[in-house]
PDB file of C-alpha atoms in Angstrom:
ATOM      1  CA  UNK A   1      79.877  16.014 193.135  1.00  0.00           C
ATOM      2  CA  UNK A   2      78.687  16.489 189.718  1.00  0.00           C
ATOM      3  CA  UNK A   3      81.569  18.807 188.696  1.00  0.00           C
ATOM      4  CA  UNK A   4      84.123  16.605 190.038  1.00  0.00           C
ATOM      5  CA  UNK A   5      82.833  13.429 187.768  1.00  0.00           C
ATOM      6  CA  UNK A   6      82.761  15.900 184.676  1.00  0.00           C
ATOM      7  CA  UNK A   7      86.525  16.983 185.363  1.00  0.00           C
ATOM      8  CA  UNK A   8      87.128  13.342 185.815  1.00  0.00           C
ATOM      9  CA  UNK A   9      85.884  12.416 182.778  1.00  0.00           C
ATOM     10  CA  UNK A  10      87.813  14.926 181.214  1.00  0.00           C
ATOM     11  CA  UNK A  11      91.004  14.135 182.391  1.00  0.00           C
ATOM     12  CA  UNK A  12      90.204  10.476 181.257  1.00  0.00           C
ATOM     13  CA  UNK A  13      89.323  11.700 177.380  1.00  0.00           C
ATOM     14  CA  UNK A  14      92.407  13.677 177.560  1.00  0.00           C
ATOM     15  CA  UNK A  15      94.661  10.713 178.566  1.00  0.00           C
ATOM     16  CA  UNK A  16      93.326   8.616 176.234  1.00  0.00           C
ATOM     17  CA  UNK A  17      93.683  10.858 173.253  1.00  0.00           C
ATOM     18  CA  UNK A  18      97.474  11.664 174.583  1.00  0.00           C
ATOM     19  CA  UNK A  19      98.138   7.819 174.758  1.00  0.00           C
ATOM     20  CA  UNK A  20      96.610   7.489 170.953  1.00  0.00           C
ATOM     21  CA  UNK A  21      99.032  10.503 169.990  1.00  0.00           C
ATOM     22  CA  UNK A  22     101.863   9.102 171.403  1.00  0.00           C
ATOM     23  CA  UNK A  23     101.196   5.661 169.858  1.00  0.00           C
ATOM     24  CA  UNK A  24     100.364   7.265 166.290  1.00  0.00           C
ATOM     25  CA  UNK A  25     103.569   9.203 166.586  1.00  0.00           C
ATOM     26  CA  UNK A  26     105.506   6.223 167.617  1.00  0.00           C
ATOM     27  CA  UNK A  27     104.247   4.036 164.854  1.00  0.00           C
ATOM     28  CA  UNK A  28     105.087   6.707 162.585  1.00  0.00           C
ATOM     29  CA  UNK A  29     108.470   6.946 163.711  1.00  0.00           C
ATOM     30  CA  UNK A  30     109.068   3.519 163.570  1.00  0.00           C
ATOM     31  CA  UNK A  31     107.643   3.691 159.917  1.00  0.00           C
ATOM     32  CA  UNK A  32     109.905   6.246 158.933  1.00  0.00           C
ATOM     33  CA  UNK A  33     112.974   4.498 160.856  1.00  0.00           C
ATOM     34  CA  UNK A  34     112.214   1.266 158.531  1.00  0.00           C
ATOM     35  CA  UNK A  35     111.310   3.067 155.285  1.00  0.00           C
ATOM     36  CA  UNK A  36     115.006   4.863 155.590  1.00  0.00           C
ATOM     37  CA  UNK A  37     116.902   1.445 156.585  1.00  0.00           C
ATOM     38  CA  UNK A  38     114.972  -0.437 153.662  1.00  0.00           C
ATOM     39  CA  UNK A  39     116.141   2.220 151.399  1.00  0.00           C
ATOM     40  CA  UNK A  40     119.558   2.530 152.723  1.00  0.00           C
ATOM     41  CA  UNK A  41     120.042  -1.632 152.387  1.00  0.00           C
ATOM     42  CA  UNK A  42     118.588  -0.965 149.124  1.00  0.00           C
ATOM     43  CA  UNK A  43     121.163   1.417 148.150  1.00  0.00           C
ATOM     44  CA  UNK A  44     124.094  -0.103 149.153  1.00  0.00           C
ATOM     45  CA  UNK A  45     122.685  -3.156 147.302  1.00  0.00           C
ATOM     46  CA  UNK A  46     122.291  -1.953 144.357  1.00  0.00           C
ATOM     47  CA  UNK A  47     125.648   0.439 144.420  1.00  0.00           C
ATOM     48  CA  UNK A  48     127.563  -2.417 145.336  1.00  0.00           C
ATOM     49  CA  UNK A  49     126.231  -4.701 142.781  1.00  0.00           C
ATOM     50  CA  UNK A  50     126.835  -2.054 139.896  1.00  0.00           C
ATOM     51  CA  UNK A  51     130.388  -2.013 141.184  1.00  0.00           C
ATOM     52  CA  UNK A  52     130.539  -5.734 141.161  1.00  0.00           C
ATOM     53  CA  UNK A  53     129.409  -5.394 137.627  1.00  0.00           C
ATOM     54  CA  UNK A  54     131.710  -2.935 136.619  1.00  0.00           C
ATOM     55  CA  UNK A  55     134.526  -4.632 138.081  1.00  0.00           C
ATOM     56  CA  UNK A  56     136.617  -6.138 135.012  1.00  0.00           C
ATOM     57  CA  UNK A  57     138.649  -9.439 134.416  1.00  0.00           C
ATOM     58  CA  UNK A  58     142.304  -8.525 133.741  1.00  0.00           C
ATOM     59  CA  UNK A  59     145.062 -10.631 132.142  1.00  0.00           C
ATOM     60  CA  UNK A  60     148.651  -9.490 132.726  1.00  0.00           C
ATOM     61  CA  UNK A  61     151.242 -11.332 130.734  1.00  0.00           C
ATOM     62  CA  UNK A  62     154.798 -11.049 132.282  1.00  0.00           C
ATOM     63  CA  UNK A  63     156.013 -11.286 135.698  1.00  0.00           C
ATOM     64  CA  UNK A  64     158.845  -9.200 135.723  1.00  0.00           C
ATOM     65  CA  UNK A  65     158.940  -6.085 137.822  1.00  0.00           C
ATOM     66  CA  UNK A  66     156.965  -3.793 135.886  1.00  0.00           C
ATOM     67  CA  UNK A  67     154.430  -6.637 135.328  1.00  0.00           C
ATOM     68  CA  UNK A  68     154.132  -7.493 139.122  1.00  0.00           C
ATOM     69  CA  UNK A  69     154.106  -3.995 139.830  1.00  0.00           C
ATOM     70  CA  UNK A  70     150.983  -3.525 137.523  1.00  0.00           C
ATOM     71  CA  UNK A  71     149.464  -6.692 139.147  1.00  0.00           C
ATOM     72  CA  UNK A  72     149.703  -5.092 142.368  1.00  0.00           C
ATOM     73  CA  UNK A  73     147.840  -1.736 141.091  1.00  0.00           C
ATOM     74  CA  UNK A  74     145.303  -3.826 139.722  1.00  0.00           C
ATOM     75  CA  UNK A  75     144.663  -5.609 143.100  1.00  0.00           C
ATOM     76  CA  UNK A  76     144.441  -2.783 145.214  1.00  0.00           C
ATOM     77  CA  UNK A  77     142.207  -0.817 142.733  1.00  0.00           C
ATOM     78  CA  UNK A  78     139.014  -2.458 143.812  1.00  0.00           C
ATOM     79  CA  UNK A  79     138.467  -2.362 140.064  1.00  0.00           C
ATOM     80  CA  UNK A  80     139.312  -5.864 139.521  1.00  0.00           C
ATOM     81  CA  UNK A  81     136.916  -8.742 139.449  1.00  0.00           C
ATOM     82  CA  UNK A  82     139.586 -11.689 138.758  1.00  0.00           C
ATOM     83  CA  UNK A  83     143.735 -11.303 137.855  1.00  0.00           C
ATOM     84  CA  UNK A  84     145.490 -13.362 136.301  1.00  0.00           C
ATOM     85  CA  UNK A  85     149.332 -13.215 136.260  1.00  0.00           C
ATOM     86  CA  UNK A  86     151.032 -15.594 133.376  1.00  0.00           C
ATOM     87  CA  UNK A  87     154.729 -16.087 132.992  1.00  0.00           C
ATOM     88  CA  UNK A  88     156.704 -18.364 130.946  1.00  0.00           C
ATOM     89  CA  UNK A  89     159.482 -18.899 133.169  1.00  0.00           C
ATOM     90  CA  UNK A  90     159.357 -21.132 136.387  1.00  0.00           C
ATOM     91  CA  UNK A  91     159.371 -20.035 139.712  1.00  0.00           C
ATOM     92  CA  UNK A  92     163.224 -20.984 139.970  1.00  0.00           C
ATOM     93  CA  UNK A  93     164.237 -19.117 137.026  1.00  0.00           C
ATOM     94  CA  UNK A  94     162.295 -16.383 137.982  1.00  0.00           C
ATOM     95  CA  UNK A  95     163.817 -15.568 141.411  1.00  0.00           C
ATOM     96  CA  UNK A  96     167.408 -16.929 140.448  1.00  0.00           C
ATOM     97  CA  UNK A  97     167.653 -13.575 138.372  1.00  0.00           C
ATOM     98  CA  UNK A  98     171.405 -11.845 139.431  1.00  0.00           C
ATOM     99  CA  UNK A  99     170.468  -8.721 137.784  1.00  0.00           C
ATOM    100  CA  UNK A 100     170.118  -5.347 140.296  1.00  0.00           C
ATOM    101  CA  UNK A 101     167.428  -2.971 139.911  1.00  0.00           C
ATOM    102  CA  UNK A 102     167.475   0.584 141.494  1.00  0.00           C
ATOM    103  CA  UNK A 103     164.711   2.435 142.387  1.00  0.00           C
ATOM    104  CA  UNK A 104     164.627   6.157 142.467  1.00  0.00           C
ATOM    105  CA  UNK A 105     163.199   7.772 145.314  1.00  0.00           C
ATOM    106  CA  UNK A 106     159.789   8.616 143.007  1.00  0.00           C
ATOM    107  CA  UNK A 107     159.531   4.821 142.715  1.00  0.00           C
ATOM    108  CA  UNK A 108     160.320   4.225 146.401  1.00  0.00           C
ATOM    109  CA  UNK A 109     157.371   6.613 147.233  1.00  0.00           C
ATOM    110  CA  UNK A 110     155.107   5.267 144.962  1.00  0.00           C
ATOM    111  CA  UNK A 111     155.849   1.354 146.037  1.00  0.00           C
ATOM    112  CA  UNK A 112     155.389   2.928 149.483  1.00  0.00           C
ATOM    113  CA  UNK A 113     151.836   3.671 148.717  1.00  0.00           C
ATOM    114  CA  UNK A 114     151.282   0.149 147.506  1.00  0.00           C
ATOM    115  CA  UNK A 115     152.376  -1.200 150.843  1.00  0.00           C
ATOM    116  CA  UNK A 116     155.970  -2.281 149.614  1.00  0.00           C
ATOM    117  CA  UNK A 117     157.924  -2.538 152.968  1.00  0.00           C
ATOM    118  CA  UNK A 118     161.670  -2.019 152.012  1.00  0.00           C
ATOM    119  CA  UNK A 119     162.528  -2.590 155.746  1.00  0.00           C
ATOM    120  CA  UNK A 120     161.583  -6.342 154.945  1.00  0.00           C
ATOM    121  CA  UNK A 121     163.455  -6.594 151.635  1.00  0.00           C
ATOM    122  CA  UNK A 122     166.998  -7.479 151.401  1.00  0.00           C
ATOM    123  CA  UNK A 123     168.814  -4.336 149.654  1.00  0.00           C
ATOM    124  CA  UNK A 124     170.513  -1.448 150.417  1.00  0.00           C
ATOM    125  CA  UNK A 125     170.041   2.357 150.480  1.00  0.00           C
ATOM    126  CA  UNK A 126     171.899   5.037 149.152  1.00  0.00           C
ATOM    127  CA  UNK A 127     170.971   8.585 148.507  1.00  0.00           C
ATOM    128  CA  UNK A 128     167.369   7.894 148.962  1.00  0.00           C
ATOM    129  CA  UNK A 129     167.815   5.084 146.183  1.00  0.00           C
ATOM    130  CA  UNK A 130     167.125   1.469 146.944  1.00  0.00           C
ATOM    131  CA  UNK A 131     169.107  -1.176 145.440  1.00  0.00           C
ATOM    132  CA  UNK A 132     168.118  -5.037 145.346  1.00  0.00           C
ATOM    133  CA  UNK A 133     168.205  -8.067 143.131  1.00  0.00           C
ATOM    134  CA  UNK A 134     165.584  -8.360 140.328  1.00  0.00           C
ATOM    135  CA  UNK A 135     164.685 -11.558 141.719  1.00  0.00           C
ATOM    136  CA  UNK A 136     164.220 -10.508 145.506  1.00  0.00           C
ATOM    137  CA  UNK A 137     162.242  -7.656 143.942  1.00  0.00           C
ATOM    138  CA  UNK A 138     159.778 -10.291 142.296  1.00  0.00           C
ATOM    139  CA  UNK A 139     159.863 -12.392 145.171  1.00  0.00           C
ATOM    140  CA  UNK A 140     158.391 -10.268 147.560  1.00  0.00           C
ATOM    141  CA  UNK A 141     155.989  -8.621 144.846  1.00  0.00           C
ATOM    142  CA  UNK A 142     154.592 -12.322 144.714  1.00  0.00           C
ATOM    143  CA  UNK A 143     154.274 -12.698 148.215  1.00  0.00           C
ATOM    144  CA  UNK A 144     152.185  -9.373 148.386  1.00  0.00           C
ATOM    145  CA  UNK A 145     149.899 -11.133 145.622  1.00  0.00           C
ATOM    146  CA  UNK A 146     149.732 -14.065 147.590  1.00  0.00           C
ATOM    147  CA  UNK A 147     148.474 -12.425 150.484  1.00  0.00           C
ATOM    148  CA  UNK A 148     145.746 -10.903 148.112  1.00  0.00           C
ATOM    149  CA  UNK A 149     144.139 -14.078 147.463  1.00  0.00           C
ATOM    150  CA  UNK A 150     142.206 -14.103 150.458  1.00  0.00           C
ATOM    151  CA  UNK A 151     140.490 -11.258 149.358  1.00  0.00           C
ATOM    152  CA  UNK A 152     139.886 -11.632 145.894  1.00  0.00           C
ATOM    153  CA  UNK A 153     140.499 -13.788 142.936  1.00  0.00           C
ATOM    154  CA  UNK A 154     143.908 -13.807 142.136  1.00  0.00           C
ATOM    155  CA  UNK A 155     145.456 -16.693 139.831  1.00  0.00           C
ATOM    156  CA  UNK A 156     149.311 -16.878 139.293  1.00  0.00           C
ATOM    157  CA  UNK A 157     150.566 -19.477 136.664  1.00  0.00           C
ATOM    158  CA  UNK A 158     154.257 -19.708 136.709  1.00  0.00           C
ATOM    159  CA  UNK A 159     155.677 -21.460 133.444  1.00  0.00           C
ATOM    160  CA  UNK A 160     153.037 -20.847 131.612  1.00  0.00           C
ATOM    161  CA  UNK A 161     153.239 -19.356 127.868  1.00  0.00           C
ATOM    162  CA  UNK A 162     150.849 -16.946 126.449  1.00  0.00           C
ATOM    163  CA  UNK A 163     150.202 -18.017 122.912  1.00  0.00           C
ATOM    164  CA  UNK A 164     146.982 -18.911 121.108  1.00  0.00           C
ATOM    165  CA  UNK A 165     146.613 -22.249 122.510  1.00  0.00           C
ATOM    166  CA  UNK A 166     145.918 -20.651 125.908  1.00  0.00           C
ATOM    167  CA  UNK A 167     143.610 -18.247 124.666  1.00  0.00           C
ATOM    168  CA  UNK A 168     141.369 -20.930 122.951  1.00  0.00           C
ATOM    169  CA  UNK A 169     141.252 -22.762 126.249  1.00  0.00           C
ATOM    170  CA  UNK A 170     139.424 -19.790 128.009  1.00  0.00           C
ATOM    171  CA  UNK A 171     135.551 -19.724 127.642  1.00  0.00           C
ATOM    172  CA  UNK A 172     133.990 -17.099 125.967  1.00  0.00           C
ATOM    173  CA  UNK A 173     132.202 -15.487 128.644  1.00  0.00           C
ATOM    174  CA  UNK A 174     135.546 -15.781 131.051  1.00  0.00           C
ATOM    175  CA  UNK A 175     137.724 -13.868 128.534  1.00  0.00           C
ATOM    176  CA  UNK A 176     139.603 -10.997 130.181  1.00  0.00           C
ATOM    177  CA  UNK A 177     138.234  -7.541 129.321  1.00  0.00           C
ATOM    178  CA  UNK A 178     141.851  -5.853 129.900  1.00  0.00           C
ATOM    179  CA  UNK A 179     144.998  -7.493 128.907  1.00  0.00           C
ATOM    180  CA  UNK A 180     148.159  -5.622 130.095  1.00  0.00           C
ATOM    181  CA  UNK A 181     151.498  -7.003 128.237  1.00  0.00           C
ATOM    182  CA  UNK A 182     154.524  -6.717 130.547  1.00  0.00           C
ATOM    183  CA  UNK A 183     156.821  -9.242 128.404  1.00  0.00           C
ATOM    184  CA  UNK A 184     159.456  -6.586 127.346  1.00  0.00           C
ATOM    185  CA  UNK A 185     160.669  -5.547 123.846  1.00  0.00           C
ATOM    186  CA  UNK A 186     161.733  -8.955 122.849  1.00  0.00           C
ATOM    187  CA  UNK A 187     158.135 -10.515 123.745  1.00  0.00           C
ATOM    188  CA  UNK A 188     155.971 -12.245 121.296  1.00  0.00           C
ATOM    189  CA  UNK A 189     152.580 -11.548 123.272  1.00  0.00           C
ATOM    190  CA  UNK A 190     151.650  -8.676 120.692  1.00  0.00           C
ATOM    191  CA  UNK A 191     151.660 -10.809 117.666  1.00  0.00           C
ATOM    192  CA  UNK A 192     149.277 -13.266 119.165  1.00  0.00           C
ATOM    193  CA  UNK A 193     146.930 -10.478 120.098  1.00  0.00           C
ATOM    194  CA  UNK A 194     147.175  -9.176 116.396  1.00  0.00           C
ATOM    195  CA  UNK A 195     148.843  -5.820 117.489  1.00  0.00           C
ATOM    196  CA  UNK A 196     151.706  -4.696 115.764  1.00  0.00           C
ATOM    197  CA  UNK A 197     155.067  -4.570 118.018  1.00  0.00           C
ATOM    198  CA  UNK A 198     156.517  -2.034 115.839  1.00  0.00           C
ATOM    199  CA  UNK A 199     158.462   0.769 118.124  1.00  0.00           C
ATOM    200  CA  UNK A 200     159.731   3.994 117.225  1.00  0.00           C
ATOM    201  CA  UNK A 201     163.395   4.212 117.423  1.00  0.00           C
ATOM    202  CA  UNK A 202     165.323   7.429 118.288  1.00  0.00           C
ATOM    203  CA  UNK A 203     169.429   7.713 118.719  1.00  0.00           C
ATOM    204  CA  UNK A 204     170.781   8.669 122.263  1.00  0.00           C
ATOM    205  CA  UNK A 205     173.520  10.118 120.143  1.00  0.00           C
ATOM    206  CA  UNK A 206     175.860   7.943 122.042  1.00  0.00           C
ATOM    207  CA  UNK A 207     178.075   4.615 121.949  1.00  0.00           C
ATOM    208  CA  UNK A 208     177.770   2.385 124.992  1.00  0.00           C
ATOM    209  CA  UNK A 209     179.364  -0.862 126.193  1.00  0.00           C
ATOM    210  CA  UNK A 210     178.770  -3.444 128.679  1.00  0.00           C
ATOM    211  CA  UNK A 211     180.992  -5.638 130.524  1.00  0.00           C
ATOM    212  CA  UNK A 212     180.240  -8.008 133.449  1.00  0.00           C
ATOM    213  CA  UNK A 213     182.435 -10.209 135.941  1.00  0.00           C
ATOM    214  CA  UNK A 214     181.223 -13.010 138.127  1.00  0.00           C
ATOM    215  CA  UNK A 215     183.354 -13.355 141.546  1.00  0.00           C
ATOM    216  CA  UNK A 216     182.120 -16.759 142.854  1.00  0.00           C
ATOM    217  CA  UNK A 217     183.661 -16.379 146.361  1.00  0.00           C
ATOM    218  CA  UNK A 218     181.671 -13.552 146.952  1.00  0.00           C
ATOM    219  CA  UNK A 219     178.067 -13.069 148.125  1.00  0.00           C
ATOM    220  CA  UNK A 220     174.958 -12.071 146.121  1.00  0.00           C
ATOM    221  CA  UNK A 221     174.534  -8.936 148.392  1.00  0.00           C
ATOM    222  CA  UNK A 222     173.170  -5.828 146.591  1.00  0.00           C
ATOM    223  CA  UNK A 223     175.432  -2.779 146.454  1.00  0.00           C
ATOM    224  CA  UNK A 224     174.861   1.177 145.541  1.00  0.00           C
ATOM    225  CA  UNK A 225     176.079   2.303 142.038  1.00  0.00           C
ATOM    226  CA  UNK A 226     179.162   4.014 141.334  1.00  0.00           C
ATOM    227  CA  UNK A 227     178.920   6.357 138.764  1.00  0.00           C
ATOM    228  CA  UNK A 228     181.785   8.603 137.305  1.00  0.00           C
ATOM    229  CA  UNK A 229     181.130  11.600 134.866  1.00  0.00           C
ATOM    230  CA  UNK A 230     183.006  13.238 132.478  1.00  0.00           C
ATOM    231  CA  UNK A 231     186.096  10.770 132.171  1.00  0.00           C
ATOM    232  CA  UNK A 232     188.660  11.328 129.530  1.00  0.00           C
ATOM    233  CA  UNK A 233     191.085   8.317 128.459  1.00  0.00           C
ATOM    234  CA  UNK A 234     194.685   8.540 128.217  1.00  0.00           C
ATOM    235  CA  UNK A 235     195.383   5.699 125.397  1.00  0.00           C
ATOM    236  CA  UNK A 236     198.735   7.042 124.391  1.00  0.00           C
ATOM    237  CA  UNK A 237     200.147   3.532 125.479  1.00  0.00           C
ATOM    238  CA  UNK A 238     197.971   2.251 122.524  1.00  0.00           C
ATOM    239  CA  UNK A 239     199.173   4.449 120.040  1.00  0.00           C
ATOM    240  CA  UNK A 240     196.663   6.799 120.307  1.00  0.00           C
ATOM    241  CA  UNK A 241     197.382  10.388 120.902  1.00  0.00           C
ATOM    242  CA  UNK A 242     195.310  12.100 123.803  1.00  0.00           C
ATOM    243  CA  UNK A 243     195.453  15.764 123.601  1.00  0.00           C
ATOM    244  CA  UNK A 244     195.605  17.448 127.076  1.00  0.00           C
ATOM    245  CA  UNK A 245     193.614  20.650 127.789  1.00  0.00           C
ATOM    246  CA  UNK A 246     196.885  22.458 128.050  1.00  0.00           C
ATOM    247  CA  UNK A 247     198.091  20.946 124.658  1.00  0.00           C
ATOM    248  CA  UNK A 248     197.965  24.247 121.969  1.00  0.00           C
ATOM    249  CA  UNK A 249     197.360  21.602 119.284  1.00  0.00           C
ATOM    250  CA  UNK A 250     194.082  20.945 120.691  1.00  0.00           C
ATOM    251  CA  UNK A 251     191.322  22.830 118.557  1.00  0.00           C
ATOM    252  CA  UNK A 252     188.712  21.850 121.085  1.00  0.00           C
ATOM    253  CA  UNK A 253     188.256  23.720 124.417  1.00  0.00           C
ATOM    254  CA  UNK A 254     188.404  20.831 127.746  1.00  0.00           C
ATOM    255  CA  UNK A 255     184.879  22.016 128.695  1.00  0.00           C
ATOM    256  CA  UNK A 256     183.505  21.001 125.088  1.00  0.00           C
ATOM    257  CA  UNK A 257     185.264  18.045 124.934  1.00  0.00           C
ATOM    258  CA  UNK A 258     182.741  15.061 124.969  1.00  0.00           C
ATOM    259  CA  UNK A 259     183.857  13.070 128.510  1.00  0.00           C
ATOM    260  CA  UNK A 260     182.835   9.481 128.975  1.00  0.00           C
ATOM    261  CA  UNK A 261     180.544   8.053 131.594  1.00  0.00           C
ATOM    262  CA  UNK A 262     180.989   4.940 133.703  1.00  0.00           C
ATOM    263  CA  UNK A 263     178.607   3.034 135.799  1.00  0.00           C
ATOM    264  CA  UNK A 264     179.597  -0.072 137.815  1.00  0.00           C
ATOM    265  CA  UNK A 265     176.561  -1.668 139.795  1.00  0.00           C
ATOM    266  CA  UNK A 266     175.473  -5.156 140.763  1.00  0.00           C
ATOM    267  CA  UNK A 267     175.729  -7.548 143.495  1.00  0.00           C
ATOM    268  CA  UNK A 268     179.364  -8.233 145.189  1.00  0.00           C
ATOM    269  CA  UNK A 269     179.465 -11.360 143.222  1.00  0.00           C
ATOM    270  CA  UNK A 270     178.029 -10.517 139.643  1.00  0.00           C
ATOM    271  CA  UNK A 271     179.512  -7.002 138.694  1.00  0.00           C
ATOM    272  CA  UNK A 272     178.540  -4.801 135.899  1.00  0.00           C
ATOM    273  CA  UNK A 273     180.216  -2.023 133.976  1.00  0.00           C
ATOM    274  CA  UNK A 274     178.672   0.259 131.609  1.00  0.00           C
ATOM    275  CA  UNK A 275     180.250   2.593 129.995  1.00  0.00           C
ATOM    276  CA  UNK A 276     178.511   5.375 127.489  1.00  0.00           C
ATOM    277  CA  UNK A 277     180.206   7.848 125.494  1.00  0.00           C
ATOM    278  CA  UNK A 278     179.101  10.723 123.458  1.00  0.00           C
ATOM    279  CA  UNK A 279     179.160  10.765 119.720  1.00  0.00           C
ATOM    280  CA  UNK A 280     182.166  12.562 118.398  1.00  0.00           C
ATOM    281  CA  UNK A 281     185.018  12.713 116.131  1.00  0.00           C
ATOM    282  CA  UNK A 282     187.281  12.466 118.900  1.00  0.00           C
ATOM    283  CA  UNK A 283     190.368   9.682 118.272  1.00  0.00           C
ATOM    284  CA  UNK A 284     189.372   8.279 121.590  1.00  0.00           C
ATOM    285  CA  UNK A 285     185.504   7.377 120.701  1.00  0.00           C
ATOM    286  CA  UNK A 286     187.055   6.263 117.152  1.00  0.00           C
ATOM    287  CA  UNK A 287     189.797   4.017 118.944  1.00  0.00           C
ATOM    288  CA  UNK A 288     187.039   2.392 120.977  1.00  0.00           C
ATOM    289  CA  UNK A 289     184.492   1.587 118.540  1.00  0.00           C
ATOM    290  CA  UNK A 290     186.952  -0.051 116.167  1.00  0.00           C
ATOM    291  CA  UNK A 291     189.133  -1.885 118.486  1.00  0.00           C
ATOM    292  CA  UNK A 292     188.824  -5.423 117.983  1.00  0.00           C
ATOM    293  CA  UNK A 293     186.352  -7.559 119.731  1.00  0.00           C
ATOM    294  CA  UNK A 294     184.962  -4.002 121.157  1.00  0.00           C
ATOM    295  CA  UNK A 295     181.236  -4.006 122.097  1.00  0.00           C
ATOM    296  CA  UNK A 296     180.886  -0.640 121.827  1.00  0.00           C
ATOM    297  CA  UNK A 297     177.558  -0.143 120.567  1.00  0.00           C
ATOM    298  CA  UNK A 298     175.070   2.838 119.604  1.00  0.00           C
ATOM    299  CA  UNK A 299     172.733   3.276 122.224  1.00  0.00           C
ATOM    300  CA  UNK A 300     169.044   3.699 121.155  1.00  0.00           C
ATOM    301  CA  UNK A 301     165.735   4.299 122.895  1.00  0.00           C
ATOM    302  CA  UNK A 302     162.553   2.671 121.862  1.00  0.00           C
ATOM    303  CA  UNK A 303     159.059   3.913 121.988  1.00  0.00           C
ATOM    304  CA  UNK A 304     155.854   1.675 121.377  1.00  0.00           C
ATOM    305  CA  UNK A 305     153.703   3.091 119.173  1.00  0.00           C
ATOM    306  CA  UNK A 306     150.557   4.547 120.528  1.00  0.00           C
ATOM    307  CA  UNK A 307     147.576   2.312 120.416  1.00  0.00           C
ATOM    308  CA  UNK A 308     145.080   4.538 122.394  1.00  0.00           C
ATOM    309  CA  UNK A 309     141.704   2.833 120.910  1.00  0.00           C
ATOM    310  CA  UNK A 310     142.678  -1.005 122.028  1.00  0.00           C
ATOM    311  CA  UNK A 311     142.063  -2.449 125.571  1.00  0.00           C
ATOM    312  CA  UNK A 312     145.871  -3.577 125.435  1.00  0.00           C
ATOM    313  CA  UNK A 313     148.704  -1.481 126.911  1.00  0.00           C
ATOM    314  CA  UNK A 314     152.052  -2.581 126.214  1.00  0.00           C
ATOM    315  CA  UNK A 315     154.051  -1.669 129.546  1.00  0.00           C
ATOM    316  CA  UNK A 316     157.673  -0.943 129.580  1.00  0.00           C
ATOM    317  CA  UNK A 317     157.782   1.651 132.429  1.00  0.00           C
ATOM    318  CA  UNK A 318     155.829   2.072 135.821  1.00  0.00           C
ATOM    319  CA  UNK A 319     153.896   5.139 134.517  1.00  0.00           C
ATOM    320  CA  UNK A 320     152.301   3.149 131.856  1.00  0.00           C
ATOM    321  CA  UNK A 321     151.055   0.534 134.445  1.00  0.00           C
ATOM    322  CA  UNK A 322     149.285   3.366 136.338  1.00  0.00           C
ATOM    323  CA  UNK A 323     147.440   4.602 133.469  1.00  0.00           C
ATOM    324  CA  UNK A 324     144.863   2.024 133.659  1.00  0.00           C
ATOM    325  CA  UNK A 325     144.338   1.572 137.517  1.00  0.00           C
ATOM    326  CA  UNK A 326     145.720   4.890 138.716  1.00  0.00           C
TER     327      UNK A 326
END
């Protein structure tokens, strides 16, 4: 009887010790879990605060295709606290532009990555190129930015000119950290910011002419570009002799003669023709250049001077818009 009582006492002690051990283990695990959760919450909060502090206020001047693309890049980057888009023209004038824009396959792939749905945009495909009106392209990008307003602070001011008066109205605490100028080569925003608008001009060693025709009975439907290269013009009807490749008097082989390049593009209503002739001493080129009322002019390329140390980019190409938010 005494042995059974002893065994029962040891059993009670062992059971009590096990319960205390389980309670201690449970408390330790719970404390560890709480500590881990608190650490994770603090880290996420601190990282989120740092990311919020690291975001910048961005001002984009100009809502052409480049300016709107830059705005879409900024909106999707996650690095922008506030995005302001300025455009001097009103919405009607902006979207009524009949000029045509052609997007090459590289630009199409890039825009697809930004969420551009070409199946829901007026235009046409040809050889993996997408052709549409500038106004249609701008309207579509504006609609994408309007949708992003639900997720971030985006302000679109159409009919607002970027000048010194506009800058003076902005409080010092709300001044943008980054200004992206996309107002074209004739824009004056650089002078407002005190930045030189000088360019490096290089000749293309070619002469070019443009012509346009409007057919009111046709619709504003984009069409693929028609290109023809190495064209030779016979202007004998105008008193200018044109030496064919079989003419013995021609000292210049046919393969080496500079041929002209022709491009026809635009909508059915607004058709445009661009002609480019390489610089040469041929009679045809001279005749085209010196014909009365001729619009043949030397074609030049313009590059903005580098301004690496400034937080201001003058964007004329899609690649330059990518440099800040890519």
